[in-house]
PDB file of C-alpha atoms and ligand atoms in Angstrom:
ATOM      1  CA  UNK A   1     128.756  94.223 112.876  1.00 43.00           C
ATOM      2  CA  UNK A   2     131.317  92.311 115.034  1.00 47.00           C
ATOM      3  CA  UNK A   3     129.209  91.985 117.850  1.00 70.00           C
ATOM      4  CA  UNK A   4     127.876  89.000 119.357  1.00 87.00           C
ATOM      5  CA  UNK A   5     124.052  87.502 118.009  1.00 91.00           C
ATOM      6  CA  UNK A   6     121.463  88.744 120.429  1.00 94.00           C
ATOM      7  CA  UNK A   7     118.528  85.957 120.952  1.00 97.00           C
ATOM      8  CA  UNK A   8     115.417  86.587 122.077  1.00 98.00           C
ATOM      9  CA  UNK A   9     113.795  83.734 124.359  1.00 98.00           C
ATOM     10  CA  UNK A  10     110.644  84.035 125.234  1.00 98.00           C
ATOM     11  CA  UNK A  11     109.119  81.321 127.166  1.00 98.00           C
ATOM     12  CA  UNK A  12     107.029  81.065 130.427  1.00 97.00           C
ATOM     13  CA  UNK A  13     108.413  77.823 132.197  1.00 97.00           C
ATOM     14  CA  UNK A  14     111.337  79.795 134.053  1.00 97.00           C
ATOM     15  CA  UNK A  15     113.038  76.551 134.529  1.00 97.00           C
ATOM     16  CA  UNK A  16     113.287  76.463 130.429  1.00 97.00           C
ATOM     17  CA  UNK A  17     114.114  79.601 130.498  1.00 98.00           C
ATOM     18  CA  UNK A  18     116.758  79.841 132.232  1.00 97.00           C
ATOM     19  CA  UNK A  19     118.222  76.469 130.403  1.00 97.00           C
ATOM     20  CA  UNK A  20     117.844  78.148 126.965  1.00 97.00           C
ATOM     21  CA  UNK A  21     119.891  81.450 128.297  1.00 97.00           C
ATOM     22  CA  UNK A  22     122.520  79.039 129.682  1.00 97.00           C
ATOM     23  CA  UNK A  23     122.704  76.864 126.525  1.00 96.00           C
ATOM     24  CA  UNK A  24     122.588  80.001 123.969  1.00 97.00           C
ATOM     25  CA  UNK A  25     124.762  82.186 126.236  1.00 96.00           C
ATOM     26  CA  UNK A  26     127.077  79.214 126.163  1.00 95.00           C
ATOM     27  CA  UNK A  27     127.272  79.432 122.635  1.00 94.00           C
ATOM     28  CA  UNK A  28     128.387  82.983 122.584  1.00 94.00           C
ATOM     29  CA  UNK A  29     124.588  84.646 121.722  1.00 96.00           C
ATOM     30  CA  UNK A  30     123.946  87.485 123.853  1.00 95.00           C
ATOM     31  CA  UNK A  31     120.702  86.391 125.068  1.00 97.00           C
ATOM     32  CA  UNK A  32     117.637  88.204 126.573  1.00 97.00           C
ATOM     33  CA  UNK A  33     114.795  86.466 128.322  1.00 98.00           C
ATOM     34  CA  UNK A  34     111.035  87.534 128.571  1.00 98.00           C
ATOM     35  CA  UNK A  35     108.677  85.615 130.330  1.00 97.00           C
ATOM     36  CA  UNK A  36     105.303  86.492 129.131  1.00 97.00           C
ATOM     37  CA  UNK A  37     104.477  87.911 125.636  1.00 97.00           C
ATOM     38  CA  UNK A  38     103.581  91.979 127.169  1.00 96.00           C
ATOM     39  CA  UNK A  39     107.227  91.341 127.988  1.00 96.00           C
ATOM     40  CA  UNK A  40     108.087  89.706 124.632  1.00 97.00           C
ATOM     41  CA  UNK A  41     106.441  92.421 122.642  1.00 95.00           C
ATOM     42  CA  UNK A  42     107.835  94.992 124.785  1.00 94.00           C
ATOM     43  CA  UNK A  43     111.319  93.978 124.336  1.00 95.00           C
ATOM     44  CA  UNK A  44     111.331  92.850 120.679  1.00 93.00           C
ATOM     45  CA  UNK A  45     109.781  96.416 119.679  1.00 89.00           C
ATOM     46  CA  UNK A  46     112.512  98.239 121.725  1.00 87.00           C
ATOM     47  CA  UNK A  47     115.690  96.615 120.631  1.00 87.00           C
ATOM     48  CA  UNK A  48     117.641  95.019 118.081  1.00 86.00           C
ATOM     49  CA  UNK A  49     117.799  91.179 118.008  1.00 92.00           C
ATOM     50  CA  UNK A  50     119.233  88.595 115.674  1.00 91.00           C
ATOM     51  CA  UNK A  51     116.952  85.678 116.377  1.00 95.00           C
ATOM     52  CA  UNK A  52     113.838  84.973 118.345  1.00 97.00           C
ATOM     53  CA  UNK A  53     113.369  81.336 120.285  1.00 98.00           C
ATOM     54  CA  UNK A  54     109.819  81.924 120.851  1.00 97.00           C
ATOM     55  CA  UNK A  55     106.966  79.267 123.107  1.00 97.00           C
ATOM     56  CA  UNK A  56     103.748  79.355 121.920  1.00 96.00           C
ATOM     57  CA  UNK A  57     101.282  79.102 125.223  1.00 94.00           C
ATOM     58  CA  UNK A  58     102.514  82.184 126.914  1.00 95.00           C
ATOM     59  CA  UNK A  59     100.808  84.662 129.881  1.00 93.00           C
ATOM     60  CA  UNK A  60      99.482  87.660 128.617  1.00 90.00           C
ATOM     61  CA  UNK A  61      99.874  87.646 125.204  1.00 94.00           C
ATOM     62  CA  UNK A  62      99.636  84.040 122.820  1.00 96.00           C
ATOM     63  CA  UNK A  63     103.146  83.961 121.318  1.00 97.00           C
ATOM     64  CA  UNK A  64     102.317  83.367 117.732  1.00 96.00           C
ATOM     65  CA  UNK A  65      99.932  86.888 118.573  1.00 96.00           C
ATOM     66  CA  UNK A  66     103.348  88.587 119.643  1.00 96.00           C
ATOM     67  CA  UNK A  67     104.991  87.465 116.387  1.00 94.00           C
ATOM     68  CA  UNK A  68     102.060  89.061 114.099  1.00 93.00           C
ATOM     69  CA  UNK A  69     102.100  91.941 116.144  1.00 93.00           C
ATOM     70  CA  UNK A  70     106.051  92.456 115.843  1.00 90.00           C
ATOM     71  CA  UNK A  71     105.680  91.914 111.796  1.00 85.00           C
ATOM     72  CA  UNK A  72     103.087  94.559 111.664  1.00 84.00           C
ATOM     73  CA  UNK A  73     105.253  96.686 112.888  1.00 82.00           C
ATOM     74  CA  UNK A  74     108.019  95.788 111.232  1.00 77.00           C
ATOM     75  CA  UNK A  75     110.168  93.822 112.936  1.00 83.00           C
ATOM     76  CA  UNK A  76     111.468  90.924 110.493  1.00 82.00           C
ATOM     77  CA  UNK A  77     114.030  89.213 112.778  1.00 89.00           C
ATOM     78  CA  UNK A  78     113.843  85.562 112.265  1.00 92.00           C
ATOM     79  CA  UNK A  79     111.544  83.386 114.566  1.00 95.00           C
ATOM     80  CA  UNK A  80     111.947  79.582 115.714  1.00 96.00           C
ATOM     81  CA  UNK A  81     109.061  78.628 117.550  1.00 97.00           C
ATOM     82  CA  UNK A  82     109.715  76.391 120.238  1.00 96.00           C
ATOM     83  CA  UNK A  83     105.982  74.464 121.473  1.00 95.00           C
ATOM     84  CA  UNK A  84     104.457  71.380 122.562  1.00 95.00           C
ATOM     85  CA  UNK A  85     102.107  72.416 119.958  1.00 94.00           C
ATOM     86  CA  UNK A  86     103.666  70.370 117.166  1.00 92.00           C
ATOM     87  CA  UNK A  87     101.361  68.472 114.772  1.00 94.00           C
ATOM     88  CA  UNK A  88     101.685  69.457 111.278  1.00 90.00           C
ATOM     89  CA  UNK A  89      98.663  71.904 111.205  1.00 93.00           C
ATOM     90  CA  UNK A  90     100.499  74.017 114.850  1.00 95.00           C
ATOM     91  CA  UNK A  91     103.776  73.731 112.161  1.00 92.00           C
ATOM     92  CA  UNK A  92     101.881  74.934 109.843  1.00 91.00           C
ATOM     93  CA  UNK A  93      99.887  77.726 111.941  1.00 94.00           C
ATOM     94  CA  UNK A  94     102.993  78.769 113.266  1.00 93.00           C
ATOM     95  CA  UNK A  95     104.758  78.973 109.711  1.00 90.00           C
ATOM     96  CA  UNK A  96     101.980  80.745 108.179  1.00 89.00           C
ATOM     97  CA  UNK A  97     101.240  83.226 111.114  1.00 91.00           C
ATOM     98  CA  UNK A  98     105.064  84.596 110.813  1.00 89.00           C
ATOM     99  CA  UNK A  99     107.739  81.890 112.058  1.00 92.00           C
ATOM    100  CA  UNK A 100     110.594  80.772 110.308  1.00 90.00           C
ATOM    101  CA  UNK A 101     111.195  77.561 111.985  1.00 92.00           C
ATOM    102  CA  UNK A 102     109.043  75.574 113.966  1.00 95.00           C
ATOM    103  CA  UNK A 103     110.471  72.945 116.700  1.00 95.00           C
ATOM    104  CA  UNK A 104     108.364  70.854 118.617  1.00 95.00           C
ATOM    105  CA  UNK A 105     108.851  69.990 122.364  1.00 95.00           C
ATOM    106  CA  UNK A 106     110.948  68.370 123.489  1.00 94.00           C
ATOM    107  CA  UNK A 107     113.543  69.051 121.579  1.00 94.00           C
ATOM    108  CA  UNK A 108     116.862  67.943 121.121  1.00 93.00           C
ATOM    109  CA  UNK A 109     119.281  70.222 122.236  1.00 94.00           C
ATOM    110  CA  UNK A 110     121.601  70.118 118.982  1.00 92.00           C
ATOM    111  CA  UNK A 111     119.005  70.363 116.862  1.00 93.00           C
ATOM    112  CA  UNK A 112     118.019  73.599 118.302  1.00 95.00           C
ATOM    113  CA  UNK A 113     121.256  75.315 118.205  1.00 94.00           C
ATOM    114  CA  UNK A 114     121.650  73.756 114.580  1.00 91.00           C
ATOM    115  CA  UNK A 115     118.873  75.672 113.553  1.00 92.00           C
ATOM    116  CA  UNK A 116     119.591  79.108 115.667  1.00 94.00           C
ATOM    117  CA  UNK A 117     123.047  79.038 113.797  1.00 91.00           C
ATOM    118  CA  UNK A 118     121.026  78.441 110.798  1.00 87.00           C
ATOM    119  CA  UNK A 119     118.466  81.147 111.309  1.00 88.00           C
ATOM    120  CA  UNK A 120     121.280  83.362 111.886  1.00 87.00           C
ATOM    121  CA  UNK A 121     123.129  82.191 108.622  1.00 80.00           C
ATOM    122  CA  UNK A 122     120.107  82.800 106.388  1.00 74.00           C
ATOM    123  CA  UNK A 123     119.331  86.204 107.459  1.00 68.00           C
ATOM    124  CA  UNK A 124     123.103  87.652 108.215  1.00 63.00           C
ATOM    125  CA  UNK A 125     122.460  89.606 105.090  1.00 53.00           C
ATOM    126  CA  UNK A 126     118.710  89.962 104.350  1.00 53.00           C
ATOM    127  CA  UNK A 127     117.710  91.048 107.750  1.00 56.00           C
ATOM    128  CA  UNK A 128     117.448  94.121 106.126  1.00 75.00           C
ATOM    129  CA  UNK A 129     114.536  96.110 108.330  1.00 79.00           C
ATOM    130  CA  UNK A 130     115.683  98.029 111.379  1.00 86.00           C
ATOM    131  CA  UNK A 131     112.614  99.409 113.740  1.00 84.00           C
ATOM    132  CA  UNK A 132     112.993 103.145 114.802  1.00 88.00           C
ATOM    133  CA  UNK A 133     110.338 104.558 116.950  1.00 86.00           C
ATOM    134  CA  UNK A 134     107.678 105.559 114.662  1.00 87.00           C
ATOM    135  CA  UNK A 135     108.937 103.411 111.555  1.00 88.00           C
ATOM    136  CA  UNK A 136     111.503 101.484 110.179  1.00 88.00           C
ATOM    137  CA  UNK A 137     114.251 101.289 108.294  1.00 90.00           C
ATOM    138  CA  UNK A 138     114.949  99.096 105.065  1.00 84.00           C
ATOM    139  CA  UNK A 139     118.804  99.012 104.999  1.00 83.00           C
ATOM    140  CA  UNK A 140     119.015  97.589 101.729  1.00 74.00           C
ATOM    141  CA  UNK A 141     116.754 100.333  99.722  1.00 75.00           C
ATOM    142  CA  UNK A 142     118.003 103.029 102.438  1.00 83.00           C
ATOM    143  CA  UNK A 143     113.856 103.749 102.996  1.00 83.00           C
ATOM    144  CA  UNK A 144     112.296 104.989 105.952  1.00 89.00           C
ATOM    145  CA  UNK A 145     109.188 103.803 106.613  1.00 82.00           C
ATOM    146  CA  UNK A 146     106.642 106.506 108.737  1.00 82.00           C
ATOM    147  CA  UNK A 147     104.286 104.779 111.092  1.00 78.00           C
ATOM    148  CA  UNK A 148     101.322 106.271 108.763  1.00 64.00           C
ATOM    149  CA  UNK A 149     102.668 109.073 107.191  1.00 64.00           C
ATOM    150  CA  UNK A 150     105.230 107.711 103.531  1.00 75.00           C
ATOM    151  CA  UNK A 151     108.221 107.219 103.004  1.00 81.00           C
ATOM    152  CA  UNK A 152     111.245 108.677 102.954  1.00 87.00           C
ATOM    153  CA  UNK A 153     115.098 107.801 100.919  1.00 85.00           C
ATOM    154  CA  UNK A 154     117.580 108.754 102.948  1.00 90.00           C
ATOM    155  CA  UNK A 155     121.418 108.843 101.287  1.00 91.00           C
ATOM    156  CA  UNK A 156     123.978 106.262 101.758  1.00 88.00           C
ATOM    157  CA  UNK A 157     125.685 107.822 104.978  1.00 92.00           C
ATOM    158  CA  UNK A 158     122.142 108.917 106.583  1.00 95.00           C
ATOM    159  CA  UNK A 159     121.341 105.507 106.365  1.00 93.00           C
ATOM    160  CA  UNK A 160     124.114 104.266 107.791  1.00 92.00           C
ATOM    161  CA  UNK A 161     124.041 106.841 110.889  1.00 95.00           C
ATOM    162  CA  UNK A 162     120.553 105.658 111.434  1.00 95.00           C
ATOM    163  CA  UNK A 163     121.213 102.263 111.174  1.00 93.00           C
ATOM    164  CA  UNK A 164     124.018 102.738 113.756  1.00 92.00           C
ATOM    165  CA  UNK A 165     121.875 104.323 116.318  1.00 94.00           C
ATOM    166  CA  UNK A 166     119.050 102.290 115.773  1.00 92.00           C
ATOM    167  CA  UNK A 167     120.356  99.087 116.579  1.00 86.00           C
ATOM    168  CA  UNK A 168     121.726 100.477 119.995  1.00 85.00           C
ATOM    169  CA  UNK A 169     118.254 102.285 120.790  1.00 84.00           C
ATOM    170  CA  UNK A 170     119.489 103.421 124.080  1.00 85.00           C
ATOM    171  CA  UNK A 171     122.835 104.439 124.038  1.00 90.00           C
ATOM    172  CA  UNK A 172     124.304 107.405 123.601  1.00 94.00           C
ATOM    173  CA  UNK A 173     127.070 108.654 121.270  1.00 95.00           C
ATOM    174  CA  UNK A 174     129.510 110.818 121.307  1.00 94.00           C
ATOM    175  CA  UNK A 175     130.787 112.965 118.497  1.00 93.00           C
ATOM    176  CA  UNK A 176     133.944 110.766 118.857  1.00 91.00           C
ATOM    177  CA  UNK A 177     132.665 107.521 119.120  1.00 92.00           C
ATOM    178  CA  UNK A 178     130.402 108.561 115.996  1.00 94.00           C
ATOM    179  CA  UNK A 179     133.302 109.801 114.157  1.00 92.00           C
ATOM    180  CA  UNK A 180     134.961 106.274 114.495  1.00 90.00           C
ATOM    181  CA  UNK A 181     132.526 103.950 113.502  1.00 89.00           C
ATOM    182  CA  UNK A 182     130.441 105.851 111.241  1.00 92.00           C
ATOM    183  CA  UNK A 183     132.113 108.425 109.791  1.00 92.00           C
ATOM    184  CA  UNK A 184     135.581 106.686 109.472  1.00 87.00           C
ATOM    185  CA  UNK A 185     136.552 108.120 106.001  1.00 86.00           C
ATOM    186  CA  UNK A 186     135.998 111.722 106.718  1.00 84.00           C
ATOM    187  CA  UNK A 187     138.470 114.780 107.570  1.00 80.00           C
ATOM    188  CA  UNK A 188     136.156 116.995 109.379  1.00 85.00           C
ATOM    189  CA  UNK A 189     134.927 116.613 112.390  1.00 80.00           C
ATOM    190  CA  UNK A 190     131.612 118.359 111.884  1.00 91.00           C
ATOM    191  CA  UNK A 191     130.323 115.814 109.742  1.00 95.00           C
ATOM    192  CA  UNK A 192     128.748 114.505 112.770  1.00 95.00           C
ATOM    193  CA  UNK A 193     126.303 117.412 113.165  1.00 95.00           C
ATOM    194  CA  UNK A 194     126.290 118.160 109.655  1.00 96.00           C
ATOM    195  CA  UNK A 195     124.463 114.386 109.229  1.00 96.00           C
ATOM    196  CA  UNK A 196     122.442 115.081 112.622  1.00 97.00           C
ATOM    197  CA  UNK A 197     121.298 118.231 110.762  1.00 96.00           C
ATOM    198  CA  UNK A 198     120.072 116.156 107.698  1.00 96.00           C
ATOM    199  CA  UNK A 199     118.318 113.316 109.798  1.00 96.00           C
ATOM    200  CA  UNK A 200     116.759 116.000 111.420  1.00 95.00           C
ATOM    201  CA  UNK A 201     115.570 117.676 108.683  1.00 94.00           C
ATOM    202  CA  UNK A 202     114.307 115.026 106.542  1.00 92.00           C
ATOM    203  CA  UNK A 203     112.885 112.789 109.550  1.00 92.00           C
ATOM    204  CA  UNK A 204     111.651 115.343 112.169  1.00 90.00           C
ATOM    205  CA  UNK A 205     113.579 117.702 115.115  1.00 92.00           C
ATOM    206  CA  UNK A 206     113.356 114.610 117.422  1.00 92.00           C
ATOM    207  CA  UNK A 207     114.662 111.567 115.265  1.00 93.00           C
ATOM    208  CA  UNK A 208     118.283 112.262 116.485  1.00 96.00           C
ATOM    209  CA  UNK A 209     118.179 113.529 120.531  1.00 95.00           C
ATOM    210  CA  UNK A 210     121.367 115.684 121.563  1.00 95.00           C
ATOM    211  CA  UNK A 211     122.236 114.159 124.894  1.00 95.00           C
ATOM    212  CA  UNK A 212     124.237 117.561 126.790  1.00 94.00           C
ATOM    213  CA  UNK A 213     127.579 117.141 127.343  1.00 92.00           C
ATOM    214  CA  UNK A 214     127.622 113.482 126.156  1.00 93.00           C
ATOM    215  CA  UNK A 215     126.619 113.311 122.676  1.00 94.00           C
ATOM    216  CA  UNK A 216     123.586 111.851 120.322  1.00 96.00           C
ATOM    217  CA  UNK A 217     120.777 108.829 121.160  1.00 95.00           C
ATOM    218  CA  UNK A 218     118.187 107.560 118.523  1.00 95.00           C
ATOM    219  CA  UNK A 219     114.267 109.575 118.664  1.00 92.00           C
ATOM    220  CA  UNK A 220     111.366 109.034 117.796  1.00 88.00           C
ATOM    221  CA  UNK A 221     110.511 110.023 113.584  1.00 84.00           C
ATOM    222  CA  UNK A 222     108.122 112.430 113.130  1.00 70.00           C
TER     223      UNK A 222
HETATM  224 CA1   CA B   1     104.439  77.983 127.909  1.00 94.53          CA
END
């Protein structure tokens, strides 16, 4: 995807805060800011992002809790944590409890865009897993993942059309728009519903939601 990286910052001190967005956002990152980890969790479950810059000591919810609870449920999207926790056993914590980079504060403001870009670099093509209400996706093995229920292989195309809605959760399609960027290669335009058909039937009624009059947005699996 052409788009922009979208970073995750979570982190309490507002002032911080709002210096990450600027410095990230100044780098070209879309960038989305939660403030306590309810938030954190809330946001990083709903939405597709590229990187999370993550404090530790957070309201609501300990951050290094929000990243085990995002891995559980599948969320693999690379994690700096960013904490005045930073002896080698909080590195260490931190690395073993789900991170992928640890920075203590303060930090140097290079550094930490050094290793964003790196983060980014390293999992461009291995960030295979893509959340979907009620499971995931694994891109690379084209398996869908049930939130207690098995697994299920989807084709090449399926995959792709799932992929595609999943990583705009909220937005819907239309046949056109589909047709464009998903189904490029093919001469007839019912191969839209055709593949909504298929989702539908291998992942449950509501895994593809017609929207009327405006197209298709991503459901929950069955
Ligand atoms: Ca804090």
């Amino acid at each position: 995807m052409d788009d922009e990286p979208c970073v995750l910052v979570v982190e309490d001190d507002a002032a911080l805060a709002a210096m990450l967005a600027d410095l990230l956002g100044g780098e070209g990152y879309e960038v989305v800011v939660a403030g306590d980890g309810q938030r954190a969790l809330h946001e990083g479950l709903s939405r597709h992002f590229d990187v999370i810059v993550m404090d530790r000591g957070l309201p609501a919810i300990e951050g290094l809790d929000v990243l085990e609870r995002l891995r559980r449920k599948g969320v693999a999207t690379p994690a700096l944590i960013l904490s005045a926790l930073s002896n080698p056993a909080d590195r260490v914590e931190g690395l073993n409890r789900g991170a992928e980079d640890y920075l203590g504060k303060p930090f140097d403001i290079d550094e930490l865009l050094a290793r964003v870009r790196s983060l980014l670099r390293r999992h461009s093509d291995t960030s295979a897993l893509v959340r979907v209400p009620g499971g995931s996706l694994d891109v690379g093995t084209r398996m869908v993942t049930l939130d207690g229920l098995g697994m299920v292989v989807l084709s090449e195309r399926e995959s792709e059309f799932l992929e595609h809605l999943a990583r705009r959760p909220q937005q819907v399609f239309t046949r056109e728009g589909l047709l464009e960027s998903v189904f490029a290669d093919a001469d007839d335009s019912g191969v839209v519903d055709t593949y909504v058909h298929y989702l539908r039937k291998k992942l449950g009624r509501a895994c593809v939601l017609t929207v009327r009059g405006r197209g298709y947005v991503l459901g929950p699996l069955a």
